[in-house]
Coordinates of C-alpha atoms in Angstrom, one line a residue:
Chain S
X1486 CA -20.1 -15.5 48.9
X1487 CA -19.4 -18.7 50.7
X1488 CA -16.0 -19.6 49.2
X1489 CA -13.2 -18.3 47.5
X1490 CA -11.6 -19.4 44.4
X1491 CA -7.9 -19.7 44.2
X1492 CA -6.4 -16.8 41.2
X1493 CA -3.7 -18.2 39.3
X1494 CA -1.8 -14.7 38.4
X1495 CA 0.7 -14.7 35.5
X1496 CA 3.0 -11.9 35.7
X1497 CA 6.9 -11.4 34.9
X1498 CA 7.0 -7.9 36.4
X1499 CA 7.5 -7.4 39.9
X1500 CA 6.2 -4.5 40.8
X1501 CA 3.4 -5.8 38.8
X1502 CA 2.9 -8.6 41.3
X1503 CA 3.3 -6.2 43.7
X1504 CA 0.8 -3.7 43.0
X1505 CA -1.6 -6.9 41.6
X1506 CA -1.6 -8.1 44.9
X1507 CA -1.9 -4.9 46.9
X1508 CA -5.2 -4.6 44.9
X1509 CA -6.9 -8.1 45.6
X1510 CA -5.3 -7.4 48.9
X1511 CA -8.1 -5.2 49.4
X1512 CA -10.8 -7.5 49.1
X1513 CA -8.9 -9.9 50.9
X1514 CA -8.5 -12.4 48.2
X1515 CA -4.2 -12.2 48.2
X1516 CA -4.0 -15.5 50.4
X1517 CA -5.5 -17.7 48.1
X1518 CA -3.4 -16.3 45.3
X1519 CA -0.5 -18.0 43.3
X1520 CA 1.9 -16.3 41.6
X1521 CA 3.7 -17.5 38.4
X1522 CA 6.6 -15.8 36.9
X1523 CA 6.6 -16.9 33.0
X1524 CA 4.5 -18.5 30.7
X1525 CA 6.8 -22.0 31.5
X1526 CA 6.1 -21.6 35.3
X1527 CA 2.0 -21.0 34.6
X1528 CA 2.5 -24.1 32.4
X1529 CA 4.3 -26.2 35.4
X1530 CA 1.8 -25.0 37.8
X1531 CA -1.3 -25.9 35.5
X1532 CA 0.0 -29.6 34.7
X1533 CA 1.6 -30.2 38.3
X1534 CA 5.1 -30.7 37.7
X1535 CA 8.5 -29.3 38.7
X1536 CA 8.5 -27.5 41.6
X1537 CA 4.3 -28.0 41.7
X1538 CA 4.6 -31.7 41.5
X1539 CA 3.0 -32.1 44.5
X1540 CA 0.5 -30.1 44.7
X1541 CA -3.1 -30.4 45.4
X1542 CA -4.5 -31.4 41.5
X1543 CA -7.3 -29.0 41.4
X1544 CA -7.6 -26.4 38.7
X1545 CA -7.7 -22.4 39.8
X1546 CA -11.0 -20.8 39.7
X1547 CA -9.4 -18.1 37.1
X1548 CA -6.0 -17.0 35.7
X1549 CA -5.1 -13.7 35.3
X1550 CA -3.0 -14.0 32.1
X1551 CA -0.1 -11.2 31.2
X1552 CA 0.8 -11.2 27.6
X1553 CA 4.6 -9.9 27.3
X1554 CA 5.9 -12.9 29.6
X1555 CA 9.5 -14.2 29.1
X1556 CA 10.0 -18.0 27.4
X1557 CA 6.1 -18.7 26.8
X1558 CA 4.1 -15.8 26.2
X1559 CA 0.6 -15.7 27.6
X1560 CA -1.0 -16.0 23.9
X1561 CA 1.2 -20.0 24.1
X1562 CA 0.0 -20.5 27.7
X1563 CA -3.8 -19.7 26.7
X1564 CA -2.9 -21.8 23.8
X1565 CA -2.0 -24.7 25.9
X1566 CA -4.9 -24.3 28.2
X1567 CA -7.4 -24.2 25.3
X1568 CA -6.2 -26.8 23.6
X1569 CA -5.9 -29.8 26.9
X1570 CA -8.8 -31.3 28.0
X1571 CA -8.5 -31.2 31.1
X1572 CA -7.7 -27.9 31.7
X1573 CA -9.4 -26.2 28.6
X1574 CA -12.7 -25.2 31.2
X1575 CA -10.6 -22.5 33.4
X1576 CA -12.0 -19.4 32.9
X1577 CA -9.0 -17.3 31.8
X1578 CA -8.7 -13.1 31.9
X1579 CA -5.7 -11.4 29.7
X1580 CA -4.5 -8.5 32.1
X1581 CA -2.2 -6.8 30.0
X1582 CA -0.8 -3.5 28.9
X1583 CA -1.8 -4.1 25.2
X1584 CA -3.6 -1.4 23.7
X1585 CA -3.7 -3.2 20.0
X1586 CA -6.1 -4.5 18.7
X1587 CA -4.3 -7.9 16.9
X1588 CA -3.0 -8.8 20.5
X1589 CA -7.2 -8.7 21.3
X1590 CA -8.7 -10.8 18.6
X1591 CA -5.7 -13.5 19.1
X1592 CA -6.5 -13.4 22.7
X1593 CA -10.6 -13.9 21.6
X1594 CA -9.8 -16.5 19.3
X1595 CA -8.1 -18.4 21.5
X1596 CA -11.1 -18.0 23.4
X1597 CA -10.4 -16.0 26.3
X1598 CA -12.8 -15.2 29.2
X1599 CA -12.1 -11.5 29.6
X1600 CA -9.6 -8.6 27.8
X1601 CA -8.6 -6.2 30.5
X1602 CA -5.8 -3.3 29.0
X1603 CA -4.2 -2.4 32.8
X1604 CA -5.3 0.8 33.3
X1605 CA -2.5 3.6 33.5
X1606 CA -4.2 5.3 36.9
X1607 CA -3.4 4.1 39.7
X1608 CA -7.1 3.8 40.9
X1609 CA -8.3 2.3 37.9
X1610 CA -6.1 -0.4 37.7
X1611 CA -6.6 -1.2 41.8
X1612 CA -10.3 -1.3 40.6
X1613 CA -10.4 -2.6 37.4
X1614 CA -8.1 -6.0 39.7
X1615 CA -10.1 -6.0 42.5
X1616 CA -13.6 -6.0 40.1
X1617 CA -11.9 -9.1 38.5
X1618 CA -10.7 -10.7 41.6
X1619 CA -13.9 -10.2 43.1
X1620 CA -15.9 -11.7 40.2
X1621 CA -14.1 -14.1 39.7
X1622 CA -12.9 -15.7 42.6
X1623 CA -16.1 -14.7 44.5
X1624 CA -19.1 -14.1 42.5
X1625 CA -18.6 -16.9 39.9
X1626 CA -19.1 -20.4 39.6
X1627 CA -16.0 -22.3 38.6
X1628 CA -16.6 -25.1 36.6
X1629 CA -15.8 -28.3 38.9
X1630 CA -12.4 -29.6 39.8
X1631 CA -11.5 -26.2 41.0
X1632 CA -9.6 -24.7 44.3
X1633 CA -12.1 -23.2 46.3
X1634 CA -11.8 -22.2 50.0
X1635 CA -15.0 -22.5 51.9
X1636 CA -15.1 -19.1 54.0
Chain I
X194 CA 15.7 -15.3 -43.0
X195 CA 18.4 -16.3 -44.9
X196 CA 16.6 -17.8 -47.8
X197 CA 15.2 -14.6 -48.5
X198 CA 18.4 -12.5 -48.2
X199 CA 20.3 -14.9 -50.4
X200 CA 17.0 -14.8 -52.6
X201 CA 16.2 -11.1 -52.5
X202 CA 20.1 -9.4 -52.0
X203 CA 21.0 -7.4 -55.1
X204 CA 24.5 -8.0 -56.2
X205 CA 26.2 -5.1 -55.1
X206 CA 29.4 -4.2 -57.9
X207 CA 28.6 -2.2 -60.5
X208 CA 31.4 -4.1 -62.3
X209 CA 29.9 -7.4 -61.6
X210 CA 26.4 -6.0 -62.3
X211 CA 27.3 -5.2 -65.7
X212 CA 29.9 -8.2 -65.7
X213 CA 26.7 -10.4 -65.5
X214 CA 24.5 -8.7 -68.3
X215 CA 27.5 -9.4 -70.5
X216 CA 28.8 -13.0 -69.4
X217 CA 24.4 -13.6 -69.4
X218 CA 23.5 -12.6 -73.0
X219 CA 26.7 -14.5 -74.3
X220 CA 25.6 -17.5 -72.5
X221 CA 21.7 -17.3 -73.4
X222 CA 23.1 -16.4 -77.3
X223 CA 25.5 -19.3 -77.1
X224 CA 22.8 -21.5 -75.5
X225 CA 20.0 -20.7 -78.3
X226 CA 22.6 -21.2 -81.1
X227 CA 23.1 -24.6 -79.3
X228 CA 19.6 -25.4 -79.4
X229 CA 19.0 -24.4 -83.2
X230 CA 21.7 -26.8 -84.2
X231 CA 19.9 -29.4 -82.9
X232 CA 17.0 -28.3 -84.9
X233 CA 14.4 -27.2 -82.0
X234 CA 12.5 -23.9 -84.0
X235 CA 12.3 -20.5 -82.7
X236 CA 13.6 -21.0 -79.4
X237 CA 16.1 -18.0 -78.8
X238 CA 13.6 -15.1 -78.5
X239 CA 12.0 -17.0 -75.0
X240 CA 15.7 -18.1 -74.2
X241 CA 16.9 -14.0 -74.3
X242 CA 13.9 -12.7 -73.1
X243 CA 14.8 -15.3 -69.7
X244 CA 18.1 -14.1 -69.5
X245 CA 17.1 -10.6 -69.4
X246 CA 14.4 -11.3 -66.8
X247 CA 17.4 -13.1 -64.6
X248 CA 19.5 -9.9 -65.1
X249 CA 17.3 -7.5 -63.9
X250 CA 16.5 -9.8 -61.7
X251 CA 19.7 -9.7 -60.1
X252 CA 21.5 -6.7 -61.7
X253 CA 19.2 -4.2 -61.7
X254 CA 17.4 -1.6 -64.1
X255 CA 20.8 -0.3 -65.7
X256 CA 22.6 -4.0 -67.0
X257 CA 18.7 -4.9 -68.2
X258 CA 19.1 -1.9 -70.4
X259 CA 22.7 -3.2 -71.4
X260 CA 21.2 -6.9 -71.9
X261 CA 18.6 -5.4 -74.0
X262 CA 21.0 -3.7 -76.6
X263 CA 23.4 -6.4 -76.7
X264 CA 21.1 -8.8 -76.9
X265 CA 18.9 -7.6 -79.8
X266 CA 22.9 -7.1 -81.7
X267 CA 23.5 -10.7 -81.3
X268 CA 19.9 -11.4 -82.0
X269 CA 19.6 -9.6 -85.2
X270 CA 23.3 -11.1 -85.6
X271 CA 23.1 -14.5 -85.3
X272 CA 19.2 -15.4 -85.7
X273 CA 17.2 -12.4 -87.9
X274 CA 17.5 -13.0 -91.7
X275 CA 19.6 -12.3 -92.8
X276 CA 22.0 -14.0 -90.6
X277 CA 25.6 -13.2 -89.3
X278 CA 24.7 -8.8 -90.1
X279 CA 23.8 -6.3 -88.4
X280 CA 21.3 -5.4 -91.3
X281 CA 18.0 -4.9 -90.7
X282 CA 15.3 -5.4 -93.2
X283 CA 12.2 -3.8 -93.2
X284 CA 10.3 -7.0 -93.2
X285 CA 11.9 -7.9 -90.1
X286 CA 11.5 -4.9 -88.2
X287 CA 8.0 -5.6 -86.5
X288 CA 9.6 -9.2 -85.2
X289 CA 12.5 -7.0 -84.0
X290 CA 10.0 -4.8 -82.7
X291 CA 8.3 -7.1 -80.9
X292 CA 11.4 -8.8 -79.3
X293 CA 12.5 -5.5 -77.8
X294 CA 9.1 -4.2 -76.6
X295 CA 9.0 -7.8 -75.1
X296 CA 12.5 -7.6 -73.1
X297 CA 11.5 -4.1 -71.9
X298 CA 8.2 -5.3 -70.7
X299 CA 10.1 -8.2 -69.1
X300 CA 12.6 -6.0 -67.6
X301 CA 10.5 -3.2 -66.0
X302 CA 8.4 -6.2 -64.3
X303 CA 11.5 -7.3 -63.3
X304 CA 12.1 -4.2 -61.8
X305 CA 9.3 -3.3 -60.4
X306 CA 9.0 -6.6 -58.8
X307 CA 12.6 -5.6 -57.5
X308 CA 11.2 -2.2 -55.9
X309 CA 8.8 -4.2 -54.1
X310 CA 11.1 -6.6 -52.7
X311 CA 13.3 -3.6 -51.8
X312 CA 10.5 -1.9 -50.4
X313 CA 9.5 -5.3 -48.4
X314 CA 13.4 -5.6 -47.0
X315 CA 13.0 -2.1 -45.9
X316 CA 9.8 -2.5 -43.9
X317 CA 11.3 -5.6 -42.7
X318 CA 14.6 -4.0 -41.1
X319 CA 12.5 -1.2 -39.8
X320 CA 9.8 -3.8 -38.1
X321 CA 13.1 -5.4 -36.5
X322 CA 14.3 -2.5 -35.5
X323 CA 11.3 -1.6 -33.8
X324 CA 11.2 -5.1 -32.4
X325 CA 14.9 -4.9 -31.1
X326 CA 13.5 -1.3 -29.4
X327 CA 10.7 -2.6 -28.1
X328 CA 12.5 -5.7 -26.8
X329 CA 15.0 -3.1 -24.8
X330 CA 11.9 -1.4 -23.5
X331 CA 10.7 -4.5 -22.2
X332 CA 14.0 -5.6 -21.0
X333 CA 13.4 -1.5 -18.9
X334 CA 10.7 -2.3 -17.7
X335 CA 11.3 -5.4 -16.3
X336 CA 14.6 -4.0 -14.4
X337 CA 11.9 -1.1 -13.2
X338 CA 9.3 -3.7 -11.7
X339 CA 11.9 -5.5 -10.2
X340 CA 13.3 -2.3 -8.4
X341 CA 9.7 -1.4 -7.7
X342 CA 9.1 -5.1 -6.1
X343 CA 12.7 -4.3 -4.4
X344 CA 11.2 -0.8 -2.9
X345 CA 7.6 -2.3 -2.1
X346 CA 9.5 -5.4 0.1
X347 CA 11.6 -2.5 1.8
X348 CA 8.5 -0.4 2.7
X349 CA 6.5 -3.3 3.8
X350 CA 10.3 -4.4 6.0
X351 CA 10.2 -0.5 7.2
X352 CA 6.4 -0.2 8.0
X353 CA 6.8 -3.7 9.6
X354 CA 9.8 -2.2 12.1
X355 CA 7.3 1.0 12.7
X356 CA 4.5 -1.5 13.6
X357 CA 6.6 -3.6 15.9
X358 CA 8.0 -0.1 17.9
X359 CA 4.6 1.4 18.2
X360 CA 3.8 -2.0 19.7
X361 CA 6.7 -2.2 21.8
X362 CA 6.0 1.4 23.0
X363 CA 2.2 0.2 24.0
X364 CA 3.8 -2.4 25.9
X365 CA 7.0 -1.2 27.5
X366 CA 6.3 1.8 28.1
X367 CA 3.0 2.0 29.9
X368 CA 4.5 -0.2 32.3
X369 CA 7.0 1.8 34.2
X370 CA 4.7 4.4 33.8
X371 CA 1.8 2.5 35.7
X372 CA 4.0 1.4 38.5
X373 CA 5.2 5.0 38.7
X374 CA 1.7 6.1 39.6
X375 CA 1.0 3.5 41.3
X376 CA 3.6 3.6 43.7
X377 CA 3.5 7.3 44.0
X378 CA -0.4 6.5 44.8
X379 CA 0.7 3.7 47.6
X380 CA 3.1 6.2 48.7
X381 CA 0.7 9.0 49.3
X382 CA -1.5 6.6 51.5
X383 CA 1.2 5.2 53.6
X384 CA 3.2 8.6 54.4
X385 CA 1.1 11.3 53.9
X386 CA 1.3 11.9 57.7
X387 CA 4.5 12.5 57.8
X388 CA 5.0 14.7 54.4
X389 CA 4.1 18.3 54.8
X390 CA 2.4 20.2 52.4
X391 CA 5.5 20.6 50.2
X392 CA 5.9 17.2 50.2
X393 CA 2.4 16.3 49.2
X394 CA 2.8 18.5 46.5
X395 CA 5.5 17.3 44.9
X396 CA 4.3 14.1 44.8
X397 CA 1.4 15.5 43.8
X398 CA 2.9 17.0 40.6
X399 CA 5.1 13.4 40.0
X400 CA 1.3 12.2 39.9
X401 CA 0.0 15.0 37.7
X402 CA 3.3 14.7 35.0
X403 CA 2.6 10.7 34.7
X404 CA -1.2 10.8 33.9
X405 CA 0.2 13.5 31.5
X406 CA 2.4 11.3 30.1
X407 CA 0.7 8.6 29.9
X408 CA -2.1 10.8 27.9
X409 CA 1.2 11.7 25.6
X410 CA 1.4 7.7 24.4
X411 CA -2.1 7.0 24.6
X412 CA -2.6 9.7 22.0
X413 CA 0.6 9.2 19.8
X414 CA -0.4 5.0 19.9
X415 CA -3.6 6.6 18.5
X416 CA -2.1 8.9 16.2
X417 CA 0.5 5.8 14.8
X418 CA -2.8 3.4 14.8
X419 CA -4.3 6.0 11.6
X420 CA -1.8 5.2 9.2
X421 CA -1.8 1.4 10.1
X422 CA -5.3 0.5 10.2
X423 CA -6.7 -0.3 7.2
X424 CA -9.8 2.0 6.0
X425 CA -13.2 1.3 5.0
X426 CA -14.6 3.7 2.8
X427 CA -18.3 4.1 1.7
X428 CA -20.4 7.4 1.2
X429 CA -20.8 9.3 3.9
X430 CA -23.5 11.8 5.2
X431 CA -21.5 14.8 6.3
X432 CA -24.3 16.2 7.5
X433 CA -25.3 14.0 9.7
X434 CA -21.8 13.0 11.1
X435 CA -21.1 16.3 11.6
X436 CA -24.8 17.1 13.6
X437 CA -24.3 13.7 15.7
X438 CA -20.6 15.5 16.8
X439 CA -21.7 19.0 17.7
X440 CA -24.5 17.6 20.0
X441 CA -21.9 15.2 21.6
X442 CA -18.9 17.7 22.4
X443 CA -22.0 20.3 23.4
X444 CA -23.5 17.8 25.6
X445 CA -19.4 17.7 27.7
X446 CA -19.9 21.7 27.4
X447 CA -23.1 22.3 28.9
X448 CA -22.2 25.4 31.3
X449 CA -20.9 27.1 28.3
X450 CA -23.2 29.1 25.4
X451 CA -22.5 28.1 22.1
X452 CA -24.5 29.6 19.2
X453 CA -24.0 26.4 16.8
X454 CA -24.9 27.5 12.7
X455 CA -24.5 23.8 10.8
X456 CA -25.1 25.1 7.0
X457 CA -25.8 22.2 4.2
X458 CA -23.5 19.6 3.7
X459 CA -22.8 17.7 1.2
X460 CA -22.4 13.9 1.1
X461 CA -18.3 12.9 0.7
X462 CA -17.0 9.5 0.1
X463 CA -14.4 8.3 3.0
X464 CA -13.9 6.6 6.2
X465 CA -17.2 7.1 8.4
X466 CA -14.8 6.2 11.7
X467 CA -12.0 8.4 10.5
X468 CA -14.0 11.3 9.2
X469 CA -16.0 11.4 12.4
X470 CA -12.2 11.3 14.1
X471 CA -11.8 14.7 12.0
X472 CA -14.8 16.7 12.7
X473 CA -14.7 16.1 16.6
X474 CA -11.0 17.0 16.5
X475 CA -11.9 20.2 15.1
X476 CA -15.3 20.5 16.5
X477 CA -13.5 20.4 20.2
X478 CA -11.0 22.9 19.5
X479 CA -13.8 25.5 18.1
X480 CA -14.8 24.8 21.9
X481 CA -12.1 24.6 23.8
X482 CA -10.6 27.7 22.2
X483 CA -13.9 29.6 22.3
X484 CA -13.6 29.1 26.2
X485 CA -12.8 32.4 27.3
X486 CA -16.0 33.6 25.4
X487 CA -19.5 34.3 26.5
X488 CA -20.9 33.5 23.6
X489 CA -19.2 31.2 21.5
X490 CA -20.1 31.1 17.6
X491 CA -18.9 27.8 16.3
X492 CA -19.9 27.5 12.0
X493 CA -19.6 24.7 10.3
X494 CA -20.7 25.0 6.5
X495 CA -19.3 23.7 2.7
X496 CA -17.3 26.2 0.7
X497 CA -18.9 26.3 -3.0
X498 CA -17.1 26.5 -6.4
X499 CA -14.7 23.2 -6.1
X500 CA -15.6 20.7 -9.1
X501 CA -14.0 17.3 -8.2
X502 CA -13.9 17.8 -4.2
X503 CA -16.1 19.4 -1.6
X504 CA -14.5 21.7 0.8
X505 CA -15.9 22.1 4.7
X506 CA -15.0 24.6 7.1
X507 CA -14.9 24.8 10.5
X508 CA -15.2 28.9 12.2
X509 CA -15.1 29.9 15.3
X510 CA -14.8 33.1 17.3
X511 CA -12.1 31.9 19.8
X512 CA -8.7 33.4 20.4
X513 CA -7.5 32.3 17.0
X514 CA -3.8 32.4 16.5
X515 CA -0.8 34.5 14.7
X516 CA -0.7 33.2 10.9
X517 CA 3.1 33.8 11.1
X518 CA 3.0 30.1 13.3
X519 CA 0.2 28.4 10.6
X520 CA 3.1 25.9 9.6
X521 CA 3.2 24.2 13.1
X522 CA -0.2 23.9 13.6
X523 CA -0.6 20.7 12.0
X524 CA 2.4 18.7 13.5
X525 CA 2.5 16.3 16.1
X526 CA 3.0 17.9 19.7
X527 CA 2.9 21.3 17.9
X528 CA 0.7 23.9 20.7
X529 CA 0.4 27.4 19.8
X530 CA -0.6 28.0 24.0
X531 CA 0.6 27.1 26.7
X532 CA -0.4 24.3 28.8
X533 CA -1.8 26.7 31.3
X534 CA -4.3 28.2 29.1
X535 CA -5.8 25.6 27.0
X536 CA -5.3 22.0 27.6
X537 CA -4.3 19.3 25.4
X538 CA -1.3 17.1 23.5
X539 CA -0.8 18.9 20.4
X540 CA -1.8 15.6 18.7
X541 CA -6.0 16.7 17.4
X542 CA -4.8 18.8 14.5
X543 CA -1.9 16.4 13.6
X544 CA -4.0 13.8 13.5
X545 CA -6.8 15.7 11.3
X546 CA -4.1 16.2 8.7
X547 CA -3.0 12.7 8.3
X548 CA -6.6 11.4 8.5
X549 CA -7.2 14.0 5.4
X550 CA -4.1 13.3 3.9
X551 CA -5.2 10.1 3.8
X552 CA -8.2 10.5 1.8
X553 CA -6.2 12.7 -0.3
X554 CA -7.6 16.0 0.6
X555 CA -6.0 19.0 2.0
X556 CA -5.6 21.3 4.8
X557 CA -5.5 24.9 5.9
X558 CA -6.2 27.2 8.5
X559 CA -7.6 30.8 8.7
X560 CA -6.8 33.2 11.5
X561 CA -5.9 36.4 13.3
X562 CA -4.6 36.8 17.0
X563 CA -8.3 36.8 19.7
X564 CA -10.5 36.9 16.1
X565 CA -11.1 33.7 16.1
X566 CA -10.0 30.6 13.7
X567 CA -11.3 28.9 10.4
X568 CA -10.0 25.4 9.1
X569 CA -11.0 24.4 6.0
X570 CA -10.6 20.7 4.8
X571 CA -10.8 18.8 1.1
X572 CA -12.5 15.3 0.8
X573 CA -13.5 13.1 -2.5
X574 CA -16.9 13.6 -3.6
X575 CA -19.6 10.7 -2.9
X576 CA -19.4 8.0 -5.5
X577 CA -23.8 7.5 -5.5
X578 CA -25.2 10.5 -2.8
X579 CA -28.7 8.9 -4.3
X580 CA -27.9 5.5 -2.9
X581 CA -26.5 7.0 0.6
X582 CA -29.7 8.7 0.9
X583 CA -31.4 5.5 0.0
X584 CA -30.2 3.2 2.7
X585 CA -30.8 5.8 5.4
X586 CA -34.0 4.7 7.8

């Protein structure tokens, strides 16, 4: 557990957000967190543009992908993220509050990482994000080229 | 078409009819006297016997019989010695004989032939008939399939619009939901210093009635998933399905005694995942409803005597119901307790039915106030029970 990979979440709700964070908060893994707000803004962050032109050009160690998003909907960003070269190695976890089983084999064919429905309990879903914050970010080992902070 | 109607079409006047024997056998008599003076030999008999041919041809039976008197006068007139009388010798009457048996002969082929042809036209209007008929049935039908495509295209729009709101209410409405629990939860950490018991327990409840609801969609996205997933039927082992289920829901009721009496069932044809839905639905009411029991009987055997289905019941010696409320127990949300007493959504039984309904069986339900409760259910017959049995390890 030497260093901590940075979570791309991608979330339009915020109280989502909110409670997303209070739950990696927990773990301590909310600082090296970025939030975006639609599938367009993930997509800006990913390729470094807009208002992410300058940042540092290394990929997240995982995104935590909503569905439902406004503009782009997660199934486009994972799409997009699948489909570039340099960005197609990001491990990527669909957090959503989809239930149905079409929105799960889309996700797996476009090869997600993990299918996580948001649990309705309050407990749950603090676990079920902090489990996935915790493996991910912590536990494992990003392919190279990502953000990591050495604890 | 119109060769033969010109060819075949009788004329129709009585006056022309007769009009034609008339005008014929003067033509055919003026026409063989023609011929004789020119010296050709014994040409008028064939040239009458034509003519009458032609008119029954055309006239009918009744001027053929006209033809044939008036030509045998103007035959024995103008061409049997001796000539230009109507005398008749003996010698001659064997020729004359001959010439009228011959015209008759001529004439009834003639109108036989006719009959035929009149026969023919008839079968021939009635086959168009039946052709114009059957061309308006087909025209029916056609207007019926396209109203049928019409109807499927507006079921498939409908079921489309259900699909896209049970999605919508997986979606949309878990969220609120969530972040109600989950900032009642945050709230409990932060401020349950300064919220007395009262307090506590109203949020408490807020707590309690969001789980509850979110047990309500859960259940009714489950309920809506039944009629949209598309089955996979095969032969299934009753028997087995329905042992596996009563040593799963015992095995959550281990405190309680349950006398469990599984009688022989037979093989059905359905789908496994569906079926297995049904018998734990009804499997975990025969426990939950034997709760206050301290010996619950829970039966679950095949009802002989039904020829193209097999009929399964389910008894138990809970606190049954009123039959008078036997209607509501199969819809969605329907409880015959109260929440207090039994839990649970009201959606098992409802779902039971549509899962049933589905395979085309039936249900019903047996029962009388703290005596317990029977539900009986109907399912297709196995296609090959010999074959089921076969692929089993």
């Amino acid at each position: 557990m030497s260093d901590l990979g940075r979570i791309l979440v991608v979330e339009d709700d915020p109280r989502d957000v909110d409670l997303t964070l209070t739950a990696l908060d927990e773990y301590k893994l909310a600082n090296e967190v970025v939030v975006a707000r639609d599938g367009t803004e993930a997509l800006d962050y990913l390729y470094c543009r807009e208002k992410f032109a300058s940042r540092p050009k290394e990929n997240p160690a995982v995104i935590l992908l909503d569905l439902k998003l406004p503009k782009v909907n997660g199934l486009e960003v994972l799409q997009a993220i699948r489909s570039d070269e340099r960005l197609k190695m990001i491990p990527v976890v669909v957090l959503t509050s989809s239930h149905e089983e079409r929105d799960m084999m889309a996700s797996y064919k476009l090869g997600v990482n993990a299918y996580v429905v948001k649990p309705v309990d309050f407990h749950e879903f603090v676990n079920a994000v902090k489990e996935l914050g915790m493996f991910w970010a912590v536990i494992n080992q990003p392919p190279p080229g990502s953000a990591k902070k050495v604890l | 078409m119109a060769y033969w109607d010109s060819e075949f079409q009788r004329v129709r006047s009585p006056l022309l009819r007769y009009g034609l024997a008339v005008v014929s056998v003067a033509i055919s008599t003026a026409a063989a006297l023609l011929i004789q003076e020119y010296q050709f030999r014994d040409v008028e008999l064939p040239v009458i016997v034509l003519v009458i041919g032609l008119v029954t041809w055309y006239a009918g039976t009744g001027p053929a019989v006209v033809a044939v008197l008036l030509s045998s006068l103007t035959f024995n007139y103008f061409f049997a010695e001796p000539l230009y009388t109507f005398y008749v010798s003996t010698r001659d009457i064997p020729y004359f004989l001959i010439f009228v048996l011959s015209a008759v002969v001529v004439a009834s082929f003639s109108a036989v032939r006719r009959r035929i042809e009149e026969n023919l036209r008839h079968a021939r209007d009635r086959l168009q008939d039946e052709l114009e008929w059957r061309q308006q049935r087909d025209a029916e039908i056609r207007k019926l399939n396209h109203e049928l495509t019409l109807r499927a295209a507006e079921l498939v729009a409908a079921n489309k619009e259900l699909e896209s709101f049970a999605y919508s209410v997986s979606h949309d409405l878990r969220a609120p939901l969530r972040h109600l629990v989950g900032y009642s939860e945050l709230l409990q950490k932060h401020a349950s210093g300064s919220l007395d018991d009262k307090g506590q327990k109203y949020l408490q409840t807020i707590l309690e009635a969001a789980k509850r609801m979110g047990n309500l969609i859960d259940d009714l996205l489950a309920f809506s998933r039944i009629g949209r997933v598309e089955s996979r039927t095969s032969d299934v082992d009753l028997q087995q399905l329905v042992k596996e289920v009563a040593s799963e829901v015992g095995q959550q009721a281990k405190e309680r005694k349950i006398s469990w009496k599984i009688g022989a069932l037979p093989a059905c044809h359905g789908d496994p995942s569906l079926l297995r839905l049904v018998v734990v639905n009804l499997v975990s009411n025969a426990v939950k409803f034997t709760g206050t029991r301290s010996l619950a009987a829970i039966e679950i055997g095949a009802v002989n005597g039904n020829a193209d289905k097999i009929e399964i019941f389910v008894r138990d010696n809970g606190v049954g119901f009123e039959m008078q409320y036997v209607d509501k127990l199969f819809g969605v949300f329907q409880r015959l307790h109260r929440a207090d007493e039994f839990e649970g959504t009201g959606i098992g039984l409802a779902t039971v039915h549509r899962i049933i309904h589905r395979h085309g069986g039936t249900v019903r339900a047996e029962a009388a106030l703290d005596r317990g409760a029977t539900f009986y259910f109907t399912l297709p017959k196995a296609v090959n029970p010999a074959e089921m049995k076969a692929r089993q390890p």
